[in-house]
Amino acid sequence: MKFTQWSFYKKHRGLLVVIMDMCALAASFILALFFKSDLTLLQYDIPFNKIILILLVTIVVYLICYICYGVPKSLWSYTGNDEIIRITISNLTATAVLLLFNAFIYHVVHMGAVYCLTFIIDTSTMLALRMGYRMIRTQLNTQKAEG
């Protein structure tokens, strides 16, 4: 049975896209955190549970921005300038909100740079994932049409 014929996939494609985006975001955040700390977290005096809390807040803020800008729905349309702008502005808005959170709530010294790196990595990753998803979907549709 082909992947696109699975009933779970057909019923929950939107949820799978959101999960894919959130996994990309979490990986981007962790990668940015490692890059900023020269590939070790020992330079930070941040407890592990606070890093997890900051990651969860980051995911929630990005998710709210994604929904506000219609990013999960954009996967089903043509990849064009509108989608690139929508994803970039959504990520930029989330980064700005998180920078404000950090300035007024967290007060973690290096988190501003981590958020900026996360923005760059996540925006690139999301665009690459969407392009890859569309290429795979186009290939599967072509194979289906050929028989």
PDB file of C-alpha atoms in Angstrom, residues 2 8-9 12-13 17 32 40 45-46 48 69 75 77-78 80 94 96 98 104-106 114 133 138-139 143-145:
ATOM      1  CA  LYS A   2       1.324   3.401  -0.967  1.00  0.00           C
ATOM      2  CA  PHE A   8      -4.367   8.209   8.636  1.00  0.00           C
ATOM      3  CA  TYR A   9      -2.331  10.255   6.155  1.00  0.00           C
ATOM      4  CA  HIS A  12      -4.514  14.073   9.188  1.00  0.00           C
ATOM      5  CA  ARG A  13      -2.252  15.655   6.562  1.00  0.00           C
ATOM      6  CA  VAL A  17       2.493  19.210   8.460  1.00  0.00           C
ATOM      7  CA  ALA A  32      21.167  27.318  17.237  1.00  0.00           C
ATOM      8  CA  THR A  40      28.635  22.650  24.063  1.00  0.00           C
ATOM      9  CA  ASP A  45      24.538  28.637  33.312  1.00  0.00           C
ATOM     10  CA  ILE A  46      20.975  27.796  32.365  1.00  0.00           C
ATOM     11  CA  PHE A  48      18.153  22.107  31.678  1.00  0.00           C
ATOM     12  CA  TYR A  69      -0.223  33.788   8.957  1.00  0.00           C
ATOM     13  CA  LEU A  75       1.768  23.553   1.969  1.00  0.00           C
ATOM     14  CA  SER A  77      -0.478  25.468  -2.804  1.00  0.00           C
ATOM     15  CA  TYR A  78       2.224  26.293  -5.323  1.00  0.00           C
ATOM     16  CA  GLY A  80       5.995  30.876  -4.814  1.00  0.00           C
ATOM     17  CA  ALA A  94       7.726  34.946  16.291  1.00  0.00           C
ATOM     18  CA  ALA A  96      10.444  39.489  17.584  1.00  0.00           C
ATOM     19  CA  LEU A  98      10.526  35.907  21.668  1.00  0.00           C
ATOM     20  CA  PHE A 104      11.264  41.369  29.837  1.00  0.00           C
ATOM     21  CA  ILE A 105      10.778  37.865  31.267  1.00  0.00           C
ATOM     22  CA  TYR A 106      13.707  35.446  30.810  1.00  0.00           C
ATOM     23  CA  VAL A 114      19.899  31.918  19.704  1.00  0.00           C
ATOM     24  CA  TYR A 133       7.411  17.485   0.142  1.00  0.00           C
ATOM     25  CA  THR A 138       4.601  15.435  -7.630  1.00  0.00           C
ATOM     26  CA  GLN A 139       6.631  12.270  -8.190  1.00  0.00           C
ATOM     27  CA  GLN A 143       3.712   7.538 -10.923  1.00  0.00           C
ATOM     28  CA  LYS A 144      -0.007   7.234 -10.156  1.00  0.00           C
ATOM     29  CA  ALA A 145      -0.942   8.797 -13.488  1.00  0.00           C
TER      30      ALA A 145
END
